Tab-separated table of C-alpha atoms in Angstrom:
chain	number	residue	atom	x	y	z
A	1	MET	CA	199.614	-44.870	-16.295
A	2	SER	CA	196.086	-45.045	-14.770
A	3	ASN	CA	193.672	-42.396	-15.039
A	4	MET	CA	191.511	-42.231	-11.847
A	5	GLN	CA	188.137	-40.739	-11.299
A	6	ILE	CA	188.689	-39.113	-8.051
A	7	PRO	CA	186.156	-39.623	-5.198
A	8	THR	CA	184.479	-36.393	-4.567
A	9	ASP	CA	182.894	-36.915	-1.110
A	10	SER	CA	183.455	-33.599	0.458
A	11	THR	CA	181.472	-34.524	3.635
A	12	ARG	CA	184.003	-36.890	4.592
A	13	GLU	CA	185.844	-36.041	7.779
A	14	THR	CA	189.581	-35.657	8.042
A	15	PHE	CA	192.339	-35.457	10.833
A	16	SER	CA	193.166	-31.880	11.490
A	17	SER	CA	196.945	-32.579	11.241
A	18	ARG	CA	199.571	-35.069	10.581
A	19	LYS	CA	200.100	-35.421	14.400
A	20	ALA	CA	196.441	-36.140	14.866
A	21	PHE	CA	196.591	-39.157	12.481
A	22	ILE	CA	199.791	-40.451	13.948
A	23	MET	CA	198.450	-40.316	17.437
A	24	ALA	CA	195.258	-42.159	16.436
A	25	ALA	CA	197.313	-44.727	14.358
A	26	ILE	CA	199.701	-45.425	17.174
A	27	GLY	CA	196.884	-45.567	19.603
A	28	SER	CA	195.410	-48.329	17.531
A	29	ALA	CA	198.492	-50.230	17.009
A	30	VAL	CA	199.581	-50.067	20.677
A	31	GLY	CA	197.315	-52.445	22.475
A	32	LEU	CA	197.129	-55.434	24.615
A	33	GLY	CA	199.462	-57.409	22.331
A	34	ASN	CA	202.339	-55.022	22.886
A	35	ILE	CA	202.098	-55.321	26.724
A	36	TRP	CA	201.133	-58.816	27.371
A	37	ARG	CA	201.999	-60.712	23.993
A	38	PHE	CA	205.452	-59.291	22.749
A	39	PRO	CA	207.411	-59.805	26.061
A	40	TYR	CA	206.557	-63.526	26.364
A	41	THR	CA	206.805	-64.243	22.627
A	42	THR	CA	210.459	-62.823	22.519
A	43	TYR	CA	211.179	-64.840	25.746
A	44	GLU	CA	209.979	-68.123	24.278
A	45	ASN	CA	211.579	-67.572	20.871
A	46	GLY	CA	215.316	-67.078	21.655
A	47	GLY	CA	215.284	-63.887	23.606
A	48	GLY	CA	217.683	-61.393	22.346
A	49	ALA	CA	218.207	-63.522	19.146
A	50	PHE	CA	214.406	-63.007	18.396
A	51	ILE	CA	215.127	-59.226	17.860
A	52	ILE	CA	216.703	-60.292	14.371
A	53	PRO	CA	213.512	-62.092	12.739
A	54	TYR	CA	211.414	-59.448	14.559
A	55	ILE	CA	213.150	-56.518	12.897
A	56	ILE	CA	213.341	-58.412	9.507
A	57	ALA	CA	209.562	-58.996	9.770
A	58	LEU	CA	208.978	-55.333	10.657
A	59	LEU	CA	210.874	-54.257	7.543
A	60	THR	CA	209.591	-56.937	5.038
A	61	ALA	CA	206.033	-57.357	6.140
A	62	GLY	CA	204.858	-54.706	8.802
A	63	ILE	CA	205.946	-51.556	7.322
A	64	PRO	CA	205.271	-52.512	3.508
A	65	LEU	CA	201.650	-53.830	4.457
A	66	LEU	CA	201.155	-50.617	6.571
A	67	PHE	CA	202.060	-48.609	3.488
A	68	LEU	CA	199.534	-50.730	1.261
A	69	ASP	CA	196.655	-50.010	3.738
A	70	TYR	CA	197.388	-46.487	3.716
A	71	ALA	CA	197.661	-46.350	-0.245
A	72	ILE	CA	194.183	-48.135	-0.361
A	73	GLY	CA	192.352	-46.073	2.184
A	74	HIS	CA	193.932	-42.653	1.083
A	75	ARG	CA	193.453	-43.270	-2.705
A	76	TYR	CA	189.776	-44.562	-2.572
A	77	ARG	CA	188.718	-42.339	0.278
A	78	GLY	CA	186.331	-44.865	2.116
A	79	GLY	CA	186.065	-47.428	4.751
A	80	ALA	CA	187.382	-50.919	3.927
A	81	PRO	CA	184.186	-52.075	1.946
A	82	LEU	CA	183.900	-48.781	-0.198
A	83	SER	CA	187.768	-48.590	-0.863
A	84	PHE	CA	187.897	-52.242	-2.022
A	85	ARG	CA	184.809	-51.605	-4.223
A	86	ARG	CA	186.439	-48.528	-5.641
A	87	PHE	CA	189.667	-50.415	-6.334
A	88	SER	CA	187.702	-53.097	-8.131
A	89	ARG	CA	183.936	-53.750	-8.128
A	90	ASN	CA	184.638	-57.619	-7.362
A	91	PHE	CA	186.654	-56.694	-4.142
A	92	GLU	CA	183.882	-55.337	-2.070
A	93	THR	CA	183.425	-58.672	-0.256
A	94	PHE	CA	187.172	-58.417	1.107
A	95	GLY	CA	186.162	-55.113	2.697
A	96	TRP	CA	182.998	-56.535	4.322
A	97	TRP	CA	185.054	-59.564	5.454
A	98	GLN	CA	187.515	-57.174	7.379
A	99	VAL	CA	184.695	-55.543	8.828
A	100	MET	CA	183.132	-58.624	10.184
A	101	VAL	CA	186.605	-59.452	11.673
A	102	ASN	CA	186.201	-56.190	13.576
A	103	VAL	CA	182.973	-57.037	14.622
A	104	ILE	CA	184.196	-60.050	16.404
A	105	ILE	CA	187.225	-58.526	17.773
A	106	GLY	CA	184.994	-55.646	19.160
A	107	VAL	CA	182.653	-57.904	20.973
A	108	TYR	CA	185.351	-59.688	22.837
A	109	TYR	CA	187.921	-56.978	23.205
A	110	ALA	CA	185.600	-54.832	25.278
A	111	VAL	CA	185.440	-57.353	27.977
A	112	VAL	CA	189.180	-57.497	28.441
A	113	LEU	CA	189.063	-53.700	28.455
A	114	GLY	CA	186.504	-54.024	31.354
A	115	TRP	CA	188.708	-56.402	33.124
A	116	ALA	CA	191.809	-54.113	33.044
A	117	ALA	CA	189.543	-51.180	34.122
A	118	SER	CA	188.414	-53.248	37.138
A	119	TYR	CA	191.822	-54.486	38.017
A	120	THR	CA	193.081	-50.788	38.122
A	121	TYR	CA	190.709	-50.208	40.977
A	122	PHE	CA	191.400	-53.600	42.536
A	123	SER	CA	195.090	-52.568	42.582
A	124	ILE	CA	194.309	-49.934	45.278
A	125	ASN	CA	192.440	-52.327	47.546
A	126	GLY	CA	194.147	-55.622	46.758
A	127	ALA	CA	190.852	-57.154	46.092
A	128	TRP	CA	192.385	-60.455	44.878
A	129	GLY	CA	193.884	-61.225	48.157
A	130	ASP	CA	196.733	-63.806	48.491
A	131	LYS	CA	195.346	-66.090	45.645
A	132	PRO	CA	195.129	-64.038	42.491
A	133	ILE	CA	194.513	-67.032	40.264
A	134	ASP	CA	191.501	-68.294	42.428
A	135	PHE	CA	190.101	-64.858	42.808
A	136	PHE	CA	190.242	-64.341	38.941
A	137	ILE	CA	188.749	-67.587	37.833
A	138	GLY	CA	186.420	-68.149	40.943
A	139	GLU	CA	185.248	-64.850	42.239
A	140	PHE	CA	185.920	-62.574	39.491
A	141	LEU	CA	184.633	-64.452	36.432
A	142	LYS	CA	182.676	-67.159	38.227
A	143	MET	CA	183.709	-69.393	35.557
A	144	GLY	CA	181.851	-72.383	34.785
A	145	ASP	CA	182.604	-75.803	33.029
A	146	ILE	CA	182.405	-75.492	29.322
A	147	ASN	CA	181.965	-79.278	29.202
A	148	GLN	CA	178.507	-78.814	30.580
A	149	GLY	CA	177.506	-76.449	27.750
A	150	VAL	CA	177.413	-72.740	27.149
A	151	SER	CA	176.012	-70.668	30.204
A	152	PHE	CA	174.126	-67.481	29.975
A	153	GLU	CA	174.436	-66.869	33.681
A	154	PHE	CA	175.538	-63.198	34.057
A	155	VAL	CA	178.309	-62.181	36.201
A	156	GLY	CA	177.894	-58.732	37.828
A	157	MET	CA	181.584	-57.836	38.384
A	158	VAL	CA	182.131	-58.359	34.587
A	159	THR	CA	179.023	-56.989	32.883
A	160	GLY	CA	178.982	-53.681	34.747
A	161	PRO	CA	182.409	-52.661	33.604
A	162	LEU	CA	181.826	-54.121	30.235
A	163	ILE	CA	178.769	-51.940	29.641
A	164	ALA	CA	180.603	-48.951	31.065
A	165	VAL	CA	183.519	-49.242	28.548
A	166	TRP	CA	181.066	-49.666	25.694
A	167	LEU	CA	179.296	-46.361	26.593
A	168	VAL	CA	182.634	-44.521	26.977
A	169	ALA	CA	183.727	-45.792	23.552
A	170	LEU	CA	180.501	-45.075	21.727
A	171	GLY	CA	180.565	-41.618	23.223
A	172	VAL	CA	183.925	-40.853	22.012
A	173	LEU	CA	182.901	-42.347	18.511
A	174	ALA	CA	179.695	-40.351	18.230
A	175	LEU	CA	181.705	-37.261	18.360
A	176	GLY	CA	183.312	-38.196	15.149
A	177	VAL	CA	186.916	-38.221	13.890
A	178	GLN	CA	188.264	-34.937	15.016
A	179	LYS	CA	186.350	-34.224	18.202
A	180	GLY	CA	186.102	-37.789	19.276
A	181	ILE	CA	188.963	-40.192	18.020
A	182	SER	CA	191.565	-37.571	17.568
A	183	LYS	CA	191.106	-35.665	20.846
A	184	THR	CA	190.996	-39.068	22.873
A	185	SER	CA	194.069	-40.317	21.270
A	186	ASN	CA	195.837	-36.870	21.903
A	187	ILE	CA	195.171	-37.224	25.604
A	188	LEU	CA	195.550	-40.973	26.173
A	189	MET	CA	198.633	-41.610	24.188
A	190	PRO	CA	201.006	-39.222	26.072
A	191	VAL	CA	199.355	-40.353	29.414
A	192	LEU	CA	199.955	-43.905	28.405
A	193	VAL	CA	203.676	-43.274	27.497
A	194	VAL	CA	204.472	-41.379	30.554
A	195	MET	CA	202.753	-43.890	32.724
A	196	PHE	CA	204.722	-46.701	31.132
A	197	ILE	CA	208.021	-44.977	31.376
A	198	ILE	CA	207.336	-44.735	35.159
A	199	LEU	CA	206.168	-48.347	35.305
A	200	VAL	CA	209.480	-49.427	33.697
A	201	GLY	CA	211.737	-47.149	35.868
A	202	TYR	CA	209.734	-48.577	38.975
A	203	SER	CA	210.196	-52.124	37.768
A	204	LEU	CA	213.980	-51.672	37.010
A	205	SER	CA	214.410	-50.519	40.742
A	206	LEU	CA	212.984	-53.759	42.230
A	207	PRO	CA	215.343	-56.359	43.489
A	208	GLY	CA	216.011	-59.012	40.892
A	209	ALA	CA	215.068	-56.926	37.921
A	210	ALA	CA	218.519	-57.630	36.151
A	211	LYS	CA	217.521	-61.353	36.595
A	212	GLY	CA	214.460	-60.765	34.477
A	213	LEU	CA	216.324	-58.702	31.841
A	214	ASP	CA	218.837	-61.455	31.305
A	215	ALA	CA	216.223	-63.993	30.961
A	216	LEU	CA	214.640	-61.766	28.267
A	217	PHE	CA	217.484	-60.549	26.321
A	218	THR	CA	220.228	-63.386	26.559
A	219	PRO	CA	220.170	-64.591	23.045
A	220	ASP	CA	219.726	-68.380	22.151
A	221	TRP	CA	221.052	-68.269	18.551
A	222	SER	CA	220.233	-71.871	17.925
A	223	LYS	CA	216.525	-70.731	17.931
A	224	LEU	CA	216.984	-68.899	14.607
A	225	SER	CA	217.291	-72.220	12.729
A	226	ASN	CA	213.648	-72.957	13.714
A	227	PRO	CA	211.044	-71.930	11.368
A	228	SER	CA	208.323	-71.437	14.038
A	229	VAL	CA	210.619	-68.692	15.567
A	230	TRP	CA	210.400	-66.779	12.157
A	231	ILE	CA	206.598	-67.327	12.043
A	232	ALA	CA	206.232	-66.022	15.535
A	233	ALA	CA	208.213	-62.898	14.530
A	234	TYR	CA	205.816	-62.223	11.504
A	235	GLY	CA	202.723	-63.086	13.654
A	236	GLN	CA	203.782	-60.636	16.308
A	237	ILE	CA	204.430	-57.835	13.814
A	238	PHE	CA	201.273	-58.769	11.789
A	239	PHE	CA	198.848	-58.853	14.768
A	240	SER	CA	200.518	-55.821	16.545
A	241	LEU	CA	200.354	-53.275	13.751
A	242	SER	CA	196.661	-53.214	12.972
A	243	ILE	CA	197.243	-54.209	9.314
A	244	CYS	CA	194.992	-56.046	6.785
A	245	PHE	CA	191.820	-55.775	8.610
A	246	GLY	CA	190.388	-52.527	7.755
A	247	ILE	CA	191.835	-50.169	10.654
A	248	MET	CA	194.647	-48.490	8.743
A	249	ILE	CA	192.461	-48.358	5.418
A	250	THR	CA	189.816	-46.568	7.494
A	251	TYR	CA	192.116	-44.088	9.192
A	252	SER	CA	194.113	-43.177	6.208
A	253	SER	CA	190.906	-42.521	4.365
A	254	TYR	CA	190.524	-39.572	6.874
A	255	LEU	CA	193.897	-38.211	5.832
A	256	LYS	CA	194.157	-34.811	3.735
A	257	LYS	CA	195.029	-35.107	0.156
A	258	GLU	CA	198.510	-33.998	0.460
A	259	SER	CA	199.723	-36.409	3.117
A	260	ASP	CA	203.093	-37.972	3.719
A	261	LEU	CA	201.735	-41.610	3.720
A	262	THR	CA	205.171	-43.440	3.864
A	263	GLY	CA	206.633	-40.958	6.385
A	264	ASN	CA	203.644	-41.538	8.632
A	265	GLY	CA	203.908	-45.261	8.218
A	266	LEU	CA	207.546	-45.264	9.197
A	267	VAL	CA	206.655	-43.301	12.402
A	268	VAL	CA	203.791	-45.458	13.358
A	269	GLY	CA	205.721	-48.763	12.707
A	270	PHE	CA	208.819	-47.841	14.706
A	271	ALA	CA	206.917	-46.290	17.546
A	272	ASN	CA	204.914	-49.354	17.961
A	273	SER	CA	207.918	-51.531	17.998
A	274	SER	CA	209.559	-49.087	20.358
A	275	PHE	CA	206.704	-49.437	22.654
A	276	GLU	CA	206.932	-53.281	22.482
A	277	ILE	CA	210.514	-53.319	23.647
A	278	LEU	CA	209.749	-50.807	26.381
A	279	ALA	CA	206.982	-53.282	27.547
A	280	GLY	CA	209.253	-56.049	27.512
A	281	ILE	CA	211.698	-54.401	29.746
A	282	GLY	CA	208.998	-53.393	32.166
A	283	VAL	CA	207.380	-56.683	32.306
A	284	PHE	CA	210.518	-58.809	32.616
A	285	ALA	CA	212.131	-56.697	35.270
A	286	ALA	CA	208.902	-57.244	37.371
A	287	LEU	CA	208.930	-60.907	36.636
A	288	GLY	CA	212.629	-61.075	37.672
A	289	PHE	CA	211.653	-59.551	41.005
A	290	ILE	CA	208.925	-61.998	41.742
A	291	ALA	CA	211.186	-65.039	40.676
A	292	THR	CA	213.884	-63.671	43.136
A	293	THR	CA	211.487	-63.274	45.846
A	294	ALA	CA	210.084	-66.651	45.529
A	295	GLY	CA	213.463	-68.153	44.965
A	296	GLN	CA	212.437	-69.506	41.565
A	297	GLU	CA	213.794	-69.198	37.979
A	298	VAL	CA	212.295	-66.620	35.712
A	299	SER	CA	210.934	-69.583	33.429
A	300	GLU	CA	208.836	-70.779	36.288
A	301	VAL	CA	206.949	-67.369	36.598
A	302	ALA	CA	207.046	-66.081	33.078
A	303	LYS	CA	203.534	-65.951	31.545
A	304	GLY	CA	201.829	-64.372	28.705
A	305	GLY	CA	198.475	-62.875	27.850
A	306	ILE	CA	195.875	-63.347	30.430
A	307	GLY	CA	198.202	-65.220	32.682
A	308	LEU	CA	200.726	-62.352	32.736
A	309	ALA	CA	198.133	-59.717	33.419
A	310	PHE	CA	195.740	-61.364	35.830
A	311	PHE	CA	197.635	-64.043	37.529
A	312	ALA	CA	201.358	-63.051	37.588
A	313	PHE	CA	201.250	-59.177	38.109
A	314	PRO	CA	198.779	-59.297	40.906
A	315	THR	CA	201.394	-61.609	42.750
A	316	ILE	CA	204.054	-59.167	41.887
A	317	ILE	CA	201.847	-56.192	43.212
A	318	ASN	CA	201.122	-58.100	46.491
A	319	GLN	CA	204.907	-58.347	47.280
A	320	ALA	CA	206.426	-55.129	45.590
A	321	PRO	CA	207.122	-52.099	47.850
A	322	TYR	CA	204.223	-49.782	46.995
A	323	GLY	CA	202.833	-52.371	44.924
A	324	GLU	CA	199.503	-50.574	44.657
A	325	VAL	CA	201.392	-47.769	42.638
A	326	LEU	CA	202.761	-50.639	40.392
A	327	GLY	CA	199.189	-51.963	39.905
A	328	VAL	CA	197.799	-48.797	38.917
A	329	LEU	CA	200.359	-48.064	36.549
A	330	PHE	CA	200.263	-51.344	34.987
A	331	PHE	CA	196.540	-51.896	34.634
A	332	GLY	CA	195.932	-48.196	33.812
A	333	SER	CA	198.251	-48.637	30.899
A	334	LEU	CA	196.440	-51.839	29.910
A	335	THR	CA	193.239	-50.073	30.141
A	336	PHE	CA	194.368	-46.943	27.924
A	337	ALA	CA	196.152	-48.957	25.476
A	338	ALA	CA	193.137	-51.213	25.082
A	339	LEU	CA	190.728	-48.342	24.867
A	340	THR	CA	192.382	-46.470	22.006
A	341	SER	CA	192.681	-49.991	20.138
A	342	PHE	CA	189.009	-50.766	20.845
A	343	ILE	CA	187.947	-47.336	19.457
A	344	SER	CA	189.723	-47.940	16.276
A	345	VAL	CA	188.200	-51.505	15.743
A	346	VAL	CA	184.472	-50.228	16.148
A	347	GLU	CA	185.313	-47.209	13.839
A	348	VAL	CA	186.020	-49.626	11.008
A	349	ILE	CA	182.458	-50.920	11.358
A	350	ILE	CA	180.906	-47.445	11.884
A	351	SER	CA	182.781	-45.954	8.810
A	352	ALA	CA	181.693	-48.895	6.640
A	353	VAL	CA	177.952	-48.811	7.525
A	354	GLN	CA	178.077	-45.024	7.172
A	355	ASP	CA	179.364	-45.200	3.686
A	356	LYS	CA	176.827	-47.848	2.776
A	357	ILE	CA	173.575	-46.264	4.069
A	358	SER	CA	174.492	-42.549	4.471
A	359	VAL	CA	173.242	-41.594	7.831
A	360	SER	CA	174.481	-39.392	10.610
A	361	ARG	CA	177.514	-40.087	12.781
A	362	VAL	CA	175.465	-40.248	15.888
A	363	LYS	CA	172.740	-42.543	14.244
A	364	VAL	CA	175.291	-44.925	12.775
A	365	THR	CA	177.191	-45.181	16.104
A	366	LEU	CA	173.860	-46.273	17.784
A	367	ILE	CA	173.114	-48.650	14.924
A	368	VAL	CA	176.481	-50.405	15.232
A	369	GLY	CA	177.071	-49.843	18.893
A	370	ILE	CA	173.958	-51.044	20.853
A	371	PRO	CA	173.767	-54.432	19.048
A	372	MET	CA	177.516	-54.999	19.395
A	373	MET	CA	177.238	-54.116	23.228
A	374	PHE	CA	174.212	-56.467	23.529
A	375	VAL	CA	176.190	-59.460	21.893
A	376	SER	CA	179.186	-58.562	24.024
A	377	VAL	CA	177.308	-58.789	27.197
A	378	LEU	CA	175.375	-61.864	26.173
A	379	LEU	CA	178.542	-63.960	25.126
A	380	PHE	CA	181.396	-62.636	27.437
A	381	GLY	CA	179.445	-61.218	30.575
A	382	THR	CA	178.816	-64.875	31.518
A	383	THR	CA	180.355	-67.790	33.282
A	384	THR	CA	181.650	-69.129	30.080
A	385	GLY	CA	182.911	-65.904	28.923
A	386	LEU	CA	186.492	-66.941	29.205
A	387	PRO	CA	186.555	-70.013	27.115
A	388	MET	CA	184.382	-68.099	24.495
A	389	LEU	CA	186.901	-65.320	24.433
A	390	ASP	CA	189.801	-67.781	24.084
A	391	VAL	CA	188.327	-69.559	21.006
A	392	PHE	CA	187.017	-66.346	19.313
A	393	ASP	CA	190.350	-64.652	19.695
A	394	LYS	CA	192.360	-67.745	18.396
A	395	PHE	CA	190.052	-68.184	15.227
A	396	VAL	CA	189.280	-64.648	14.403
A	397	ASN	CA	193.161	-63.970	14.404
A	398	TYR	CA	194.326	-66.921	12.294
A	399	PHE	CA	191.176	-67.851	10.356
A	400	GLY	CA	189.777	-64.195	10.028
A	401	ILE	CA	192.641	-61.758	9.864
A	402	VAL	CA	195.419	-63.878	8.460
A	403	ALA	CA	192.861	-65.472	5.993
A	404	VAL	CA	191.314	-62.294	4.566
A	405	ALA	CA	194.906	-60.758	4.444
A	406	PHE	CA	196.207	-63.722	2.465
A	407	VAL	CA	193.094	-63.784	0.020
A	408	SER	CA	192.964	-60.057	-0.548
A	409	LEU	CA	196.537	-59.884	-1.136
A	410	ILE	CA	196.451	-62.503	-3.785
A	411	ALA	CA	193.652	-60.553	-5.305
A	412	ILE	CA	195.422	-57.394	-5.347
A	413	VAL	CA	198.737	-58.745	-6.745
A	414	SER	CA	197.043	-60.797	-9.449
A	415	ASN	CA	195.120	-57.748	-10.343
A	416	GLU	CA	198.484	-55.975	-11.129
A	417	LYS	CA	197.685	-52.654	-9.456
A	418	LEU	CA	200.410	-52.650	-6.798
A	419	GLY	CA	202.350	-50.427	-9.309
A	420	VAL	CA	199.314	-47.928	-9.214
A	421	LEU	CA	199.277	-47.977	-5.445
A	422	GLY	CA	202.905	-47.420	-5.259
A	423	GLN	CA	202.664	-44.542	-7.589
A	424	HIS	CA	199.854	-43.007	-5.331
A	425	LEU	CA	202.070	-43.487	-2.251
A	426	ASN	CA	205.122	-41.764	-4.199
A	427	GLU	CA	203.093	-38.811	-5.189
A	428	THR	CA	203.064	-37.148	-1.832
A	429	SER	CA	205.414	-39.131	0.326
A	430	SER	CA	208.947	-38.574	1.568
A	431	PHE	CA	210.015	-42.067	1.461
A	432	LYS	CA	209.619	-43.566	-2.048
A	433	VAL	CA	208.550	-47.379	-2.868
A	434	GLY	CA	209.265	-49.229	-5.778
A	435	PHE	CA	210.286	-52.844	-6.839
A	436	VAL	CA	211.417	-53.873	-3.373
A	437	TRP	CA	208.116	-52.865	-1.649
A	438	ARG	CA	206.241	-54.844	-4.405
A	439	LEU	CA	208.376	-57.825	-3.778
A	440	CYS	CA	207.976	-57.722	-0.011
A	441	ILE	CA	204.217	-57.724	-0.492
A	442	VAL	CA	204.446	-60.923	-2.696
A	443	LEU	CA	206.635	-62.621	-0.127
A	444	THR	CA	204.654	-61.590	2.712
A	445	THR	CA	201.592	-63.235	0.826
A	446	GLY	CA	203.516	-66.463	1.073
A	447	VAL	CA	204.298	-66.188	4.727
A	448	LEU	CA	200.719	-65.682	5.439
A	449	ALA	CA	199.843	-68.692	3.419
A	450	PHE	CA	202.247	-70.715	5.626
A	451	MET	CA	200.898	-69.377	8.756
A	452	LEU	CA	197.299	-70.031	7.764
A	453	PHE	CA	197.638	-73.629	6.517
A	454	SER	CA	200.088	-74.693	9.128
A	455	GLU	CA	197.941	-73.430	11.957
A	456	GLY	CA	194.803	-74.741	10.336
A	457	ALA	CA	196.264	-78.167	9.968
A	458	LYS	CA	197.311	-78.102	13.561
A	459	VAL	CA	194.006	-77.095	14.841
A	460	PHE	CA	191.978	-79.324	12.601
A	461	SER	CA	193.869	-82.282	13.783
A	462	GLU	CA	194.628	-81.539	17.373
A	463	GLY	CA	191.671	-79.510	18.352
A	464	TYR	CA	192.287	-76.209	20.326
A	465	GLU	CA	193.329	-76.181	24.004
A	466	GLY	CA	191.324	-79.209	25.089
A	467	TYR	CA	187.966	-77.604	24.441
A	468	PRO	CA	185.007	-79.831	23.403
A	469	SER	CA	184.903	-80.312	19.651
A	470	TRP	CA	181.243	-79.023	19.514
A	471	PHE	CA	182.452	-75.776	21.041
A	472	VAL	CA	185.352	-75.284	18.795
A	473	ASN	CA	183.251	-76.340	15.544
A	474	ILE	CA	180.469	-73.769	16.400
A	475	PHE	CA	182.367	-70.831	17.845
A	476	GLY	CA	185.627	-71.296	16.125
A	477	TRP	CA	185.180	-72.971	12.708
A	478	GLY	CA	181.611	-71.968	12.434
A	479	MET	CA	182.408	-68.217	13.234
A	480	ALA	CA	185.281	-68.204	10.682
A	481	VAL	CA	183.060	-69.459	7.836
A	482	ALA	CA	180.015	-67.229	8.877
A	483	LEU	CA	182.352	-64.064	8.525
A	484	VAL	CA	182.864	-64.860	4.828
A	485	VAL	CA	179.286	-65.651	4.114
A	486	VAL	CA	177.949	-62.566	5.961
A	487	ALA	CA	180.697	-60.521	4.217
A	488	PHE	CA	179.422	-61.813	0.871
A	489	LEU	CA	175.809	-61.131	1.582
A	490	LEU	CA	176.551	-57.568	2.810
A	491	SER	CA	178.495	-56.851	-0.507
A	492	ARG	CA	175.285	-57.687	-2.442
A	493	LEU	CA	173.246	-55.088	-0.657
A	494	LYS	CA	172.742	-51.858	-2.692
A	495	TRP	CA	174.474	-48.602	-1.794
A	496	LYS	CA	172.154	-45.637	-0.727
A	497	ASP	CA	174.488	-43.417	-2.814
A	498	GLU	CA	175.107	-45.799	-5.609
A	499	ALA	CA	176.869	-42.979	-7.867
A	500	GLU	CA	179.346	-42.277	-5.107
A	501	ALA	CA	180.055	-45.950	-4.530
A	502	ASN	CA	180.664	-46.564	-8.141
A	503	VAL	CA	183.530	-44.149	-8.528
A	504	VAL	CA	186.095	-46.530	-10.028
A	505	GLU	CA	189.396	-46.417	-11.718
A	506	GLN	CA	189.012	-45.977	-15.574
A	507	GLY	CA	191.468	-46.714	-18.146
A	508	GLU	CA	194.849	-48.483	-17.592
């Protein structure tokens, strides 16, 4: 049995209650991916049949990895770099790698949040007119040709809301864990759920809603023999639950000593998946309506991601009775879901920097937030913001999140401390873990390896979405490599409170 020298940082903030933590954790997990990624992923990968690999992925990868993040953060009482350093002196780089992933996600996630907020307002006045695609690409983004090079021509309709959402998020973060993050989540998450339930009810009342639900849930059992469907299920769970890139490590470090870690994890995991299924119903009921109205099949109007939110839904809003209500509900839900996730992303960076240099919450928020806001506006408030976002999103997800998860899990498993972390979970938790949990971690490491190398081989040989190779090499591969280099350099910097940072496990 390991004998741990317990971290003694009594100044670290904590969530006031279990409910406060759960609301914040669900707020982080429920984001854009739940609303615009899950429905289309399900539809593309076997409809109702996809639920089987999805649930298996949730039980064998999502929840076990959530437990692992909770154990690391709660046991070692720090942001990602400090927790990994206390786990093993050689592991600090993994924590900074996760922090750098959040830096990239933060700078582009803010612009999508700004778009969603803008479109909430546009829903009232129908600013996109009869041609939503032309409006989004031409008038709203003023998108330039990436083949002509990167443009730094700013777009007023994008930069204004982008700066605004940064200021709102930084204001919340400056207030701290309890007064800022917790209070915001406690307000926004119930509002989000109520809005989305109303949205789903409204969508189900539209003519053709059943056609959309049939398209979504009719099972295609033959798809289950396709390995890519299973990888899609693991990918959806992995990217949706905010696991393995520092968020849940950071949030769990703010939990009180006697916390039901696994009980919290089960609540967060199943709440996230329940919201995804609810989103699927609402989205495809609305798509069924537009397909029926246009005399088309659902396959002709079904889209995911940006295409769903900014192309398909404005078209639905234009034709639905009381469409402006539908628009405010949909884009308002996107805004609230994205805001709570965005706050959690930036908190990972703030927590890590505050651990390292020991400055006040307000000061560290400004140190982190102002440069990130500047980079965010510089890269994504311009006419080439959309292709930049597309490449950043792809590469930071697969060659950032999946890569750091795979490497850090290999290190943790080979370090032979999974048993120690499992014991920590069992000390205060209602649901006990053991051999099966450890086996799931090992098997998931294999799944991540397959995801990483198969996607890497594909992008390396085929390029990405037809973008120029120089663009993909600089802002895709170059960015992914830079994350690791910067993470290593940050791990070499001295801690201001060296004694506190050097609290480690002693004796095995």
